[in-house]
XYZ file of C-alpha atoms in Angstrom:
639
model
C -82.507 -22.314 15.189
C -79.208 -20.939 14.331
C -76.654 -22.829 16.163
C -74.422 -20.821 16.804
C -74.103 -17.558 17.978
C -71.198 -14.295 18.034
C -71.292 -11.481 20.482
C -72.111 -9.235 17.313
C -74.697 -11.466 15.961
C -76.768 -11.175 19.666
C -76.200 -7.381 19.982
C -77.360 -6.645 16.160
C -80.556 -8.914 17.393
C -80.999 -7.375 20.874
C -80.686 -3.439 18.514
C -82.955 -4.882 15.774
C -85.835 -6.114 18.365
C -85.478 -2.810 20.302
C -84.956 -0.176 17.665
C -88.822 -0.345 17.582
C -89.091 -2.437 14.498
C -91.024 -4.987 15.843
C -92.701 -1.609 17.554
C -94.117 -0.919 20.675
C -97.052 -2.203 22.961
C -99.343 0.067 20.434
C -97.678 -1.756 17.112
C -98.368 -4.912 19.258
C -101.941 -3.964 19.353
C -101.942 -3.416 15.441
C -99.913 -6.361 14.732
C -102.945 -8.281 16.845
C -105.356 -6.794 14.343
C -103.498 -8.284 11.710
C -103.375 -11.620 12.761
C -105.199 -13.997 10.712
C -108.248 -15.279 12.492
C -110.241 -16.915 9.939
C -109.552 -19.379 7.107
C -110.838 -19.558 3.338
C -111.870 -23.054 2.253
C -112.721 -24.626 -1.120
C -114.015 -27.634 -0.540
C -111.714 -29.218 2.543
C -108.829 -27.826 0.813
C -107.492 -24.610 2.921
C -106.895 -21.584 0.607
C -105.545 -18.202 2.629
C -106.232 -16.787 6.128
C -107.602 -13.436 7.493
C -107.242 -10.971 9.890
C -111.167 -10.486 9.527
C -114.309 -12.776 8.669
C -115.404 -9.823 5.806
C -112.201 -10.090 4.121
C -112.434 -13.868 4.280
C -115.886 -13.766 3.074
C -114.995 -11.234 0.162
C -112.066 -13.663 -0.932
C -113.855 -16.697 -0.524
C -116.789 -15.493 -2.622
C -114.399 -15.915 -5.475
C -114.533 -19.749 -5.450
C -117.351 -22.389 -5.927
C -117.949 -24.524 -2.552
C -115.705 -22.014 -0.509
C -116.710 -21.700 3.247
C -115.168 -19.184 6.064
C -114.246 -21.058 9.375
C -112.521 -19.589 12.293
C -109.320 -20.578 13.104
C -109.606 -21.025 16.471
C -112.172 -23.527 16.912
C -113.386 -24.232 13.305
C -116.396 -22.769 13.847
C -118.059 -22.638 10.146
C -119.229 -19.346 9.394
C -120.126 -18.772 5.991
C -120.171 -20.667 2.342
C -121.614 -20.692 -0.651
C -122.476 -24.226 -1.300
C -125.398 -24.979 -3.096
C -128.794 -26.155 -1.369
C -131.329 -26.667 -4.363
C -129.864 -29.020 -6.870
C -131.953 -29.290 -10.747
C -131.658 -32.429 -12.167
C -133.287 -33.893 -15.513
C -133.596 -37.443 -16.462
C -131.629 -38.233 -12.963
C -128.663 -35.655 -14.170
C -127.427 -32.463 -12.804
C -124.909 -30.230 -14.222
C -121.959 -27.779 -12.650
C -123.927 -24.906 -13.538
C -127.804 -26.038 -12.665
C -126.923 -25.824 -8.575
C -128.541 -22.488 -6.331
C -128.729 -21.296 -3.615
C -131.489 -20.265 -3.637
C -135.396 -22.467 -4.595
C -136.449 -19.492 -6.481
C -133.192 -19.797 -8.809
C -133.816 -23.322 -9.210
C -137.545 -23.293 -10.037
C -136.672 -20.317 -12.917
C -134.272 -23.031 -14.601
C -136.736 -26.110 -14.525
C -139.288 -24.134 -16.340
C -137.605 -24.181 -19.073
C -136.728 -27.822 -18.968
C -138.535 -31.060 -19.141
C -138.613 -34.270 -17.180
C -137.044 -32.207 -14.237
C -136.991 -31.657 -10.613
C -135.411 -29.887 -7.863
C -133.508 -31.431 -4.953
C -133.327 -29.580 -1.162
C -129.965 -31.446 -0.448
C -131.266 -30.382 3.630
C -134.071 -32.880 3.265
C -135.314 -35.932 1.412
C -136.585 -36.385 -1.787
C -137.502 -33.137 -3.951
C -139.119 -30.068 -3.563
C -140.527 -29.788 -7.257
C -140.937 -32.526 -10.079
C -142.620 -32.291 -13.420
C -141.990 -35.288 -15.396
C -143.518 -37.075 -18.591
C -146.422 -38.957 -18.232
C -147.088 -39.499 -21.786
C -144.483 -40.222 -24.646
C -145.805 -39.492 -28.310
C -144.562 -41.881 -31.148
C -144.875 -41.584 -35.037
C -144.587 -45.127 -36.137
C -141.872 -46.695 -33.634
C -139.938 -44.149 -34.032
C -139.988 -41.044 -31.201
C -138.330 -37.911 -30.199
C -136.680 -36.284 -26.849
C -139.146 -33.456 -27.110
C -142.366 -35.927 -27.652
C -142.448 -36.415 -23.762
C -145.456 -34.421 -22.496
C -146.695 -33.724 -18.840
C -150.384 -34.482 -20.177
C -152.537 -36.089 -22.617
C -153.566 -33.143 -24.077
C -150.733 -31.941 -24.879
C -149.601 -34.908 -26.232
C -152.230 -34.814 -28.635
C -151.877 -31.528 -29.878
C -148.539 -32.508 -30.669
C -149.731 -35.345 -32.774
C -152.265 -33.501 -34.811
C -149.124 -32.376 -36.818
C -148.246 -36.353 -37.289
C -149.825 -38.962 -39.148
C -149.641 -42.301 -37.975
C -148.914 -41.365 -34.668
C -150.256 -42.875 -31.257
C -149.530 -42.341 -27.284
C -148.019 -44.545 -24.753
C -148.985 -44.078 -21.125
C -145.530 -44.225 -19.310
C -146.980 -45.167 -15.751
C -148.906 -48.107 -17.494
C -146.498 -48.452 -20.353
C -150.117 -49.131 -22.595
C -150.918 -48.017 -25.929
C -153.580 -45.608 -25.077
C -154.110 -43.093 -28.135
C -153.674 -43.071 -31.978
C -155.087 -40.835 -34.761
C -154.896 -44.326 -36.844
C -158.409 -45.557 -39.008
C -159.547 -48.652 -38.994
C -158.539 -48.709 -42.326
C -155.010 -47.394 -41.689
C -154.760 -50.450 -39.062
C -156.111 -53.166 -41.143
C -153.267 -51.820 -44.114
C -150.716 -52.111 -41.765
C -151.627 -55.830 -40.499
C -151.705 -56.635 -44.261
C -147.453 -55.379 -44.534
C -144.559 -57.434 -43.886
C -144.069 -58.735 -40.740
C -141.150 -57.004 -38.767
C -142.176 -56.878 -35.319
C -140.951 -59.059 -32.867
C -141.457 -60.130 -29.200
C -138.001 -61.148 -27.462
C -138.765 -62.771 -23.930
C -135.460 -63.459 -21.894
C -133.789 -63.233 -25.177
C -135.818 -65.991 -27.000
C -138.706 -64.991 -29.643
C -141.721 -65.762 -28.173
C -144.639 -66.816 -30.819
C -145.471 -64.787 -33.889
C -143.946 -62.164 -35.841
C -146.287 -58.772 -36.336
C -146.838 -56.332 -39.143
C -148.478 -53.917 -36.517
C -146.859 -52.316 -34.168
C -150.071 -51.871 -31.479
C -150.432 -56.234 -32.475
C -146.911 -56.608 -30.827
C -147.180 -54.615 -28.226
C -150.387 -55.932 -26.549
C -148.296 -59.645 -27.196
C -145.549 -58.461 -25.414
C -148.019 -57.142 -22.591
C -148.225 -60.641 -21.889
C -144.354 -62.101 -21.186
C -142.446 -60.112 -18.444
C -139.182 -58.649 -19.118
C -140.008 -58.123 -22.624
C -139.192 -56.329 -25.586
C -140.461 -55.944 -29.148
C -137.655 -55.481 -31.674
C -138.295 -54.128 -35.396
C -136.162 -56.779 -37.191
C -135.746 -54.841 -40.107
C -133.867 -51.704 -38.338
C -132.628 -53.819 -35.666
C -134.200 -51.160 -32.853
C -135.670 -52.374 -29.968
C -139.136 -50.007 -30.584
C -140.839 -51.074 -27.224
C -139.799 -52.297 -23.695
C -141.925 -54.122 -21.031
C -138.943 -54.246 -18.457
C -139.972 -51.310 -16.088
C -136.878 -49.100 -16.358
C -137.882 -47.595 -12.661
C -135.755 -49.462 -9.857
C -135.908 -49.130 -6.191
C -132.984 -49.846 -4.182
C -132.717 -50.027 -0.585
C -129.517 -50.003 0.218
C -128.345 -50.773 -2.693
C -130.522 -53.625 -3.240
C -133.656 -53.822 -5.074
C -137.009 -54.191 -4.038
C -138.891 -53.398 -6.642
C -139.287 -51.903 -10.267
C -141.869 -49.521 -11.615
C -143.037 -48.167 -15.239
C -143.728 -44.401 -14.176
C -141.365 -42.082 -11.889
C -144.502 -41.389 -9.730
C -145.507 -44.424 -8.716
C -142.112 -45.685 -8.032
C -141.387 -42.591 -5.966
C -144.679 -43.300 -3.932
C -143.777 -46.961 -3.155
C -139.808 -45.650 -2.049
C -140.972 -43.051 0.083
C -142.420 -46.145 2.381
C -139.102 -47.254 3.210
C -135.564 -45.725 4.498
C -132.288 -45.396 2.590
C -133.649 -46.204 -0.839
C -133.150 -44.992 -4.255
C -135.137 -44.526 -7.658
C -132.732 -45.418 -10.327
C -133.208 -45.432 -14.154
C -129.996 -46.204 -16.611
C -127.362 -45.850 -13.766
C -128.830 -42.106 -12.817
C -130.845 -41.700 -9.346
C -133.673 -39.921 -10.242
C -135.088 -39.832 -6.206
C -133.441 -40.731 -2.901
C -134.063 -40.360 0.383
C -130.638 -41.538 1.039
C -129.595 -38.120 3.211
C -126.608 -36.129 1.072
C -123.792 -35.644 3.231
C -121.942 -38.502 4.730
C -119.898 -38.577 7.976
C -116.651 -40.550 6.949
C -113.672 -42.181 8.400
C -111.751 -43.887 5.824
C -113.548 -45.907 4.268
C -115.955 -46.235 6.802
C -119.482 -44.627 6.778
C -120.222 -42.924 10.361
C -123.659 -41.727 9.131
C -125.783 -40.230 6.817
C -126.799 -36.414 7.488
C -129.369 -34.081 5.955
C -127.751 -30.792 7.368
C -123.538 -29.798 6.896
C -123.922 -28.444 10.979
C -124.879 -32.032 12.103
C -122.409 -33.563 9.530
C -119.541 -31.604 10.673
C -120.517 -32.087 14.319
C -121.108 -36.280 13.085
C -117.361 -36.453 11.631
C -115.600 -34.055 14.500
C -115.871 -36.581 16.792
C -113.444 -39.027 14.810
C -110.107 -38.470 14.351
C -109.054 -38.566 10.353
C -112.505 -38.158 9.116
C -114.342 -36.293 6.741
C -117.463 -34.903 5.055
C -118.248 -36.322 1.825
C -121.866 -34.836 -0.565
C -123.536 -37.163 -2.303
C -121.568 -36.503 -5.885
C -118.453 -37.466 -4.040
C -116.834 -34.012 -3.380
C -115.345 -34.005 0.375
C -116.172 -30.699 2.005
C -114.397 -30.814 5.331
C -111.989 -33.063 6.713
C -109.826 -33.514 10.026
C -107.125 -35.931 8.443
C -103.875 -35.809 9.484
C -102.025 -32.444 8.581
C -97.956 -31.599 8.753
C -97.517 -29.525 12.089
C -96.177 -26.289 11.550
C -94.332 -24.945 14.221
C -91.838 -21.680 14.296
C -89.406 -20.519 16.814
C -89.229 -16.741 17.540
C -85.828 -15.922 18.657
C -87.040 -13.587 21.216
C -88.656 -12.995 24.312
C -90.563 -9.972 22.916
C -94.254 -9.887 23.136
C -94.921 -6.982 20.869
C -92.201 -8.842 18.637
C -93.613 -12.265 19.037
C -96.894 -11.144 18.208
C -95.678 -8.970 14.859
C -94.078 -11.835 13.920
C -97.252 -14.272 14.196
C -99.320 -11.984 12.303
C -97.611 -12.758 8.956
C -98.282 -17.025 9.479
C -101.796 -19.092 8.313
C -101.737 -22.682 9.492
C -98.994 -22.135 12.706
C -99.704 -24.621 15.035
C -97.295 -24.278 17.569
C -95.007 -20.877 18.735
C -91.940 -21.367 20.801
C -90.774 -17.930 22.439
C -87.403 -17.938 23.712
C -88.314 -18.135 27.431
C -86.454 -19.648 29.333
C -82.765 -19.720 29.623
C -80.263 -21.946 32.049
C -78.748 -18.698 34.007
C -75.925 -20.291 36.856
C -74.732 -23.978 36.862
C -76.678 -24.051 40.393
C -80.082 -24.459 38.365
C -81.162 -20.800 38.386
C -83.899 -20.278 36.018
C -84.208 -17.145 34.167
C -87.893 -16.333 32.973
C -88.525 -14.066 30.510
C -92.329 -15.707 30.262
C -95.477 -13.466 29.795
C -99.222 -14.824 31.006
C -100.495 -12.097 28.179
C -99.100 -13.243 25.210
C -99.911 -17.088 26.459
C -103.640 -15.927 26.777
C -103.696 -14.273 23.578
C -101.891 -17.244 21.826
C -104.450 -19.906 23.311
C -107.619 -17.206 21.978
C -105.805 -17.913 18.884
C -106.219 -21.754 18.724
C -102.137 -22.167 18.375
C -100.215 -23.879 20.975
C -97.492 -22.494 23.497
C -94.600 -24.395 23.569
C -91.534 -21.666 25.209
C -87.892 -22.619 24.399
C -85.388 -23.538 27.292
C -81.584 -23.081 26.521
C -78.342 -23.312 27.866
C -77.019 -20.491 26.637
C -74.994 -22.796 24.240
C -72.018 -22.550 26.901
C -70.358 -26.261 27.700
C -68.628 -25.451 30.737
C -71.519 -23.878 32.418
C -73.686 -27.079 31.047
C -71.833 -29.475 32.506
C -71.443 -28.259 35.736
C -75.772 -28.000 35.713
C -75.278 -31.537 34.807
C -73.173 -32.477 37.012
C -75.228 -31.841 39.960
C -78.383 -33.183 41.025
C -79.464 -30.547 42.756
C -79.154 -27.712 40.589
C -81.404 -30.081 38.229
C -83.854 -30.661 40.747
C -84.147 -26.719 41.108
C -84.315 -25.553 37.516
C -87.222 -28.152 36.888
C -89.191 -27.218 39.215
C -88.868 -23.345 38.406
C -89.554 -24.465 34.613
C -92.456 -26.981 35.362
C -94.248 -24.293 37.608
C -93.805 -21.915 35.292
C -95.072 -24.055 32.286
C -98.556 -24.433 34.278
C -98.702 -21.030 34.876
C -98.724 -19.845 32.034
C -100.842 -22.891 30.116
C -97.839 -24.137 27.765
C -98.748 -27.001 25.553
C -95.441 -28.125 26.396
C -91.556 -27.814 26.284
C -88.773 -26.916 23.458
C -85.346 -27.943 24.574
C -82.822 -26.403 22.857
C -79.469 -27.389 24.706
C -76.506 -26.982 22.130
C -72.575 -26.921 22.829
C -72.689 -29.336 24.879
C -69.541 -31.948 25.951
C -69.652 -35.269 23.984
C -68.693 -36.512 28.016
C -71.809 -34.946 29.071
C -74.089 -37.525 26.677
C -75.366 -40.120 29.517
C -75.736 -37.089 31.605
C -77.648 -34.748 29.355
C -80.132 -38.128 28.311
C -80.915 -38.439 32.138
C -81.567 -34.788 32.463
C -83.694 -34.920 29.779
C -85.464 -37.610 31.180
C -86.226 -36.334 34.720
C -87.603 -32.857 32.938
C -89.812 -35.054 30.943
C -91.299 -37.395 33.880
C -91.732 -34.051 35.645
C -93.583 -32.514 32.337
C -95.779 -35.293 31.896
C -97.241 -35.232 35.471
C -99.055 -31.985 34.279
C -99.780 -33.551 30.511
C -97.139 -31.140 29.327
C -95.386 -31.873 25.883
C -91.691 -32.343 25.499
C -89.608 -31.685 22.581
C -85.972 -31.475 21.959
C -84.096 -29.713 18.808
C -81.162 -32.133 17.867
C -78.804 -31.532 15.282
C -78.666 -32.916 11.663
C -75.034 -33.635 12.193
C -73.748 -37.249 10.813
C -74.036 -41.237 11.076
C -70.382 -40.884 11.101
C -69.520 -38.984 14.616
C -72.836 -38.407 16.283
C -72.505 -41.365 18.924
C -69.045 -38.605 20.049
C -71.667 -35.744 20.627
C -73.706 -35.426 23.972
C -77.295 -36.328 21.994
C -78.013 -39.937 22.142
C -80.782 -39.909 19.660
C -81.903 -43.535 19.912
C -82.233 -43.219 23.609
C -83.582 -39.696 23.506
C -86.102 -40.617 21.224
C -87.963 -42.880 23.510
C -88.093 -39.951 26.247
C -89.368 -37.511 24.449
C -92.687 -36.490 22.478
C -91.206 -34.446 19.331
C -87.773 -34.169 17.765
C -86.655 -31.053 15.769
C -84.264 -31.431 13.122
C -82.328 -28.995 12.725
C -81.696 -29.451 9.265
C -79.666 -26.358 8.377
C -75.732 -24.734 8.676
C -74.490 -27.479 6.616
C -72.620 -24.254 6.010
C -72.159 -22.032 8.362
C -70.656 -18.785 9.789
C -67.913 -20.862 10.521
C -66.793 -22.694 7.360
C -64.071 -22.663 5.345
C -65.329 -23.081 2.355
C -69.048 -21.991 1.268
C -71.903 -23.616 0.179
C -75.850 -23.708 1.232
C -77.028 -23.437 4.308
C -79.113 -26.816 3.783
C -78.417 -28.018 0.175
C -81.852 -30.090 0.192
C -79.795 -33.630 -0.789
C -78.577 -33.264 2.628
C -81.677 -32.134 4.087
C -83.067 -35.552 2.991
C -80.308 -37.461 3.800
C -80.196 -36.124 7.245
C -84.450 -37.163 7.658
C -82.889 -40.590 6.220
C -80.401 -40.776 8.853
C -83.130 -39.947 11.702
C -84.846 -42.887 11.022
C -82.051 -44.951 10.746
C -81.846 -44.589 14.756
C -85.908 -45.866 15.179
C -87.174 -42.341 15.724
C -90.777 -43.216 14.788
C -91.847 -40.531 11.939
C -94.727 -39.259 13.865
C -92.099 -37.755 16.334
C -90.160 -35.780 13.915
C -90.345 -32.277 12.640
C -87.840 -31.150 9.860
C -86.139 -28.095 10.289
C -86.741 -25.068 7.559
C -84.245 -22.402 7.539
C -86.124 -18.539 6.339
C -82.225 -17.510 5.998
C -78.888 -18.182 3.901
C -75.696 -17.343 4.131
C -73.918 -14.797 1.502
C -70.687 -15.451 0.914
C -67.898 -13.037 0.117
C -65.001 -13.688 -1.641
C -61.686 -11.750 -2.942
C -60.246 -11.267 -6.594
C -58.341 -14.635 -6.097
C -61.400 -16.715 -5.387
C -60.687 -16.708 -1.486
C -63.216 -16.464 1.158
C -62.628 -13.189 3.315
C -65.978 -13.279 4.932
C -70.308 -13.996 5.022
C -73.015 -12.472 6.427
C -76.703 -14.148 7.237
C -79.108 -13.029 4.634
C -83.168 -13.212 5.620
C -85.457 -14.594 2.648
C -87.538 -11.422 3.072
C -83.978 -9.497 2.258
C -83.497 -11.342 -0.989
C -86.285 -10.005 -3.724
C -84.692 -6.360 -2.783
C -81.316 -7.602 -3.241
C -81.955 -9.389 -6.689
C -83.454 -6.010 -7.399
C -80.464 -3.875 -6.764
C -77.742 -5.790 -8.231
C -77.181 -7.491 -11.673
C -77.003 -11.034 -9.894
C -76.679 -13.878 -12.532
C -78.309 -17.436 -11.221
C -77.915 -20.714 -11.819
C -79.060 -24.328 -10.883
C -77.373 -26.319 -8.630
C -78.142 -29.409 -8.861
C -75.474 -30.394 -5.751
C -77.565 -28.344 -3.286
C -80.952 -28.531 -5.287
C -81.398 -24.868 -5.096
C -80.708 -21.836 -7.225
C -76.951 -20.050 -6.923
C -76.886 -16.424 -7.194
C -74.021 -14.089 -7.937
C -73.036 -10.789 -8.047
C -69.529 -8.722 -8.549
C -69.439 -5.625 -6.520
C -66.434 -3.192 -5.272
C -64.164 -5.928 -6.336
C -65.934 -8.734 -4.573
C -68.170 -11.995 -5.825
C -70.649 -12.519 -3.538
C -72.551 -15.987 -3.674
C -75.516 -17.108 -1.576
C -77.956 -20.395 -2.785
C -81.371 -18.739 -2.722
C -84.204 -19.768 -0.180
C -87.451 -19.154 -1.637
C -90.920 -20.215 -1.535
C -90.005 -23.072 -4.214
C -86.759 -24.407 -1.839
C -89.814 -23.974 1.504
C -92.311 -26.126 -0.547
C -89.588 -28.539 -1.593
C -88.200 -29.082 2.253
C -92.236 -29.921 2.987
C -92.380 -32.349 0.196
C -89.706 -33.703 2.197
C -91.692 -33.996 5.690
C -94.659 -35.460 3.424
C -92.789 -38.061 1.538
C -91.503 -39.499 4.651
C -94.573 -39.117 6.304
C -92.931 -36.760 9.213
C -94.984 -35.220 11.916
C -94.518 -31.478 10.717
C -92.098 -29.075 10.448
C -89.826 -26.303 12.185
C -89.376 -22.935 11.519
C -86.103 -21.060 12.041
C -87.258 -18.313 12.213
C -90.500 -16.349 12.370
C -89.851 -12.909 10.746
C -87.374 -13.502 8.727
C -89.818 -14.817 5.594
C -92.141 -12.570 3.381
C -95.680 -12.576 4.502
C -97.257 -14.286 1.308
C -94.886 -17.241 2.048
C -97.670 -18.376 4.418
C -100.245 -18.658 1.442
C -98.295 -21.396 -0.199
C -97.618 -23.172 3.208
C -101.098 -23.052 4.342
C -102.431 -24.763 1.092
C -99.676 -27.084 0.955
C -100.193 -28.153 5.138
């Protein structure tokens, strides 16, 4: 959050929240209709979010393997994922998956050596594969694979020298040769020979049908036309049957290898590296590398891998189409007490996990509470699967903290009202948010902290604190002992922002984002383990104005939703800056330069690549409403 505050800065907030921007208890009620409730999936990657389940469904109809879930309790709803599967010769293609049987089955009749798969049960739902293979010579064609024997031989009525091999005995069966034609050909030059385990085993044939009954009688054998080089003939049943991955057994024809599989669980036909039939289920329950299960149906795979944390649902071509890994946490702060402006505010996010209204404040040094809390809007946010964690402040105001600190009492009071409170309403947890505070107050503050968090705990309530970025340098002077704090607490916020501020002499970017990192570097210098820190965004800047003379006469906070209209209306000139990592705009005007450093979607993404590359826990928000709505799109796919 902004750290600090003027008199003018609260009464322009108090005006803008009550001018009826934010609207009344009726805009509330719209605002709640616009509140995304349903999420767009491809795959397990998250796309946008939804007020409604048609809209979702009319977006997500634009993408292959998109499914509708409901944000609340990821309840699947819809998808398009394909069911019936056509394969040929053991391979499928992008385009040859339906939903539909009836789609499927008008594809394979056009196609040979096919079937369909139900990917909801084992095995296929509709095969037709050669049983004979037609040969001129040794030499053969794709298309010279025929379902039966009379078709086969209609075929070779256009072929002399031709003959028929049986595929499920691999035997010479027909030929339109004479005797004469046969005797000719034993009287030719001998080309044909039998290779056993890569030796030649006994004589060397002019006839083709002469080798092949010879080779009938070695196993794993092949008969190789010397003079082409070709292997023309091969005894070494190309049908395999794994069972989990092992094999049990080979077969010449599809059929009769499919019969034998069906006997036995988790096995395969395989032929060149391509499964032709499983029974091998195709979804798998995952976690890691680790296989939970095998599943038929996505409901009973999804319900399988739910009950592990980090796990996932993988098909059988390897495409993962749900997961629960670990995701950045996004939580946002409100700034306000406001229901109807809480709510308005909410209804532009996808993917907020946790809101923090401004709640509770610190009202008298004897530990009088002041609660602004609301049981409605803590209802409606737990309907909408995101967590309730209020903000508690001290009105930023030293003396009055350390008088509250100084006294046991007053402490003793205040968490009481707050804890009570807390359960009352069915907070996830705490946001402390105690700023201005003495650097004599630090032991102090860490054992108030403390209490309030032994007191939270006893109702399994969540405690987090927002700490400053501030410096290496002077931060054991403040009143936040981070090392010791960390270690009390479950979450810390940095608040990674105001490097520049209202207060500075000089200007520059709110967060220049080599600062931002440095300050997550400095973090976990102190042994704040990552999975306790959130990084601070900032949906503001700071515009800075400056004279004729170059010297700063004033600044003014600037929302990122304010910007686009802004770059509209003036002739701003930009610039990189590669010192704060951001873009620097400026415009002249009435005799003035005005400068801000841009926050934009680009500068947002960039501050998450942050949280990811040093494997945070999430990040922070300061503040809901201040960001354009379609800001969300880009956060939710990049969670």
């Amino acid at each position: 959050m902004i750290i600090r505050w003027t008199m003018a800065i609260v009464t322009a907030l108090l005006l803008f929240i009550h001018s009826g921007l934010y609207g009344s208890p009726a805009t509330a009620a719209e605002a709640d209709g616009r509140m995304t409730k349903f999420r767009v999936y491809q795959n397990e990657k998250a796309l946008k979010e939804f007020a409604t389940d048609v809209q979702a469904v009319a977006y997500a109809k634009g993408f292959a393997y998109s499914h509708v879930e409901k944000i609340a309790d990821r309840e699947w709803i819809w998808d398009n994922f394909p069911r019936y599967i056509v394969y040929q010769n053991g391979v499928s293609r992008s385009n040859w998956e339906f939903r539909t049987y009836n789609e499927a089955l008008k594809l394979v009749k056009t196609l040979q050596n096919v079937h369909i798969r139900d990917v909801q049960q084992p095995g296929w739902v509709y095969g037709s594969h050669a049983k004979y293979q037609l040969y001129q010579g040794d030499k053969t064609k794709e298309a010279w694979a025929f379902a039966s024997l009379e078709a086969a031989k209609n075929e070779a009525k256009k072929w002399a020298n031709a003959h028929i091999i049986e595929l499920a005995t691999n035997k010479w069966i027909w030929d339109n040769l004479t005797g004469k034609q046969m005797d000719q050909q034993r009287q030719g030059k001998a080309v044909y020979a039998v290779i056993a385990d890569g030796v030649t085993a006994g004589e060397t044939y002019s006839f083709l049908y002469d080798a092949i009954q010879a080779a009938a009688e070695f196993g794993n054998s092949v008969v190789k036309n010397n003079a082409t080089g070709r292997i023309v003939h091969s005894n070494i049943a190309p049908f395999r049957i794994l069972q989990s991955g092992r094999e049990i057994r080979s077969f010449f024809g599809i059929d009769q290898a499919v019969r034998y599989a069906k006997g036995y669980a988790n096995t395969q036909v395989v032929r060149d590296g391509n499964v032709w039939w499983t029974n091998v289920p195709y979804l798998q329950a995952k976690q890691g590398d680790k296989t939970l299960g095998y599943v038929h149906t996505r409901g009973a795979a999804v319900a399988l891998a739910s009950k592990y944390a980090n796990s996932a649902v993988v098909t059988g071509d390897g495409r993962m189409i749900w997961n629960n890994a670990k995701k950045l946490i996004y939580m946002g702060w409100n700034g306000s007490s406001s229901t109807s402006a809480i709510v308005s505010q909410l209804s532009l996010t996808q993917g907020l996990d946790i809101d923090s209204p401004t709640w509770y404040e610190l009202a008298s040094a004897d530990g009088t509470l002041k609660d602004t809390s609301d049981p409605a809007l803590s209802e409606w946010l737990h309907n909408q699967g995101i967590q309730l964690m209020p903000l508690v402040h001290n009105q930023f105001d030293a003396k009055l903290s350390t008088a509250f600190l100084s006294d046991a009492e007053a402490q003793k009071t205040f968490i009481e009202a707050l804890i009570s409170s807390l359960v009352k309403n069915r907070a996830h947890g705490i946001n402390i948010d105690f700023e201005s505070l003495a650097g004599s107050d630090r032991d102090r503050f860490t054992a108030f902290v403390s209490d309030l968090a032994a007191a939270a705990r006893k109702h399994g309530l969540t405690v987090s604190i927002d700490l400053p970025r501030g410096s290496l340098a002077w931060n054991h002077q403040t009143a936040f002992d981070h090392e010791k704090l960390a270690t009390i607490v479950d979450f810390i916020m940095i608040m990674a922002y105001d490097q520049y501020w209202k207060g500075s002499t000089t200007h520059g970017s709110v967060a220049g984002l080599t600062w931002t990192e440095a300050g997550v570097q400095e973090f976990l210098t102190y042994g704040i383990p990552r999975s306790k820190l959130l990084l601070g965004i900032p949906f503001y800047t700071r515009e800075w104005q400056l004279d004729a003379a170059g010297k700063l006469v004033g600044n003014r906070t600037l929302l990122m939703k304010d910007i686009p209209a802004l770059l509209d209306s003036r002739k701003v000139t930009s610039e990189f800056d590669p010192a704060f990592g951001q873009m620097k705009m400026t415009y002249e005007m009435d005799g003035y330069t005005y400068i801000f450093w841009a926050e934009t979607a680009d500068t947002v993404k960039a501050r998450i690549d942050i949280a990811k590359k040093y494997d945070l826990a999430g990040v922070a928000i300061w503040r809901l409403g201040y960001e354009q709505a379609d800001l969300w799109t880009m956060m939710l796919q990049n969670k």
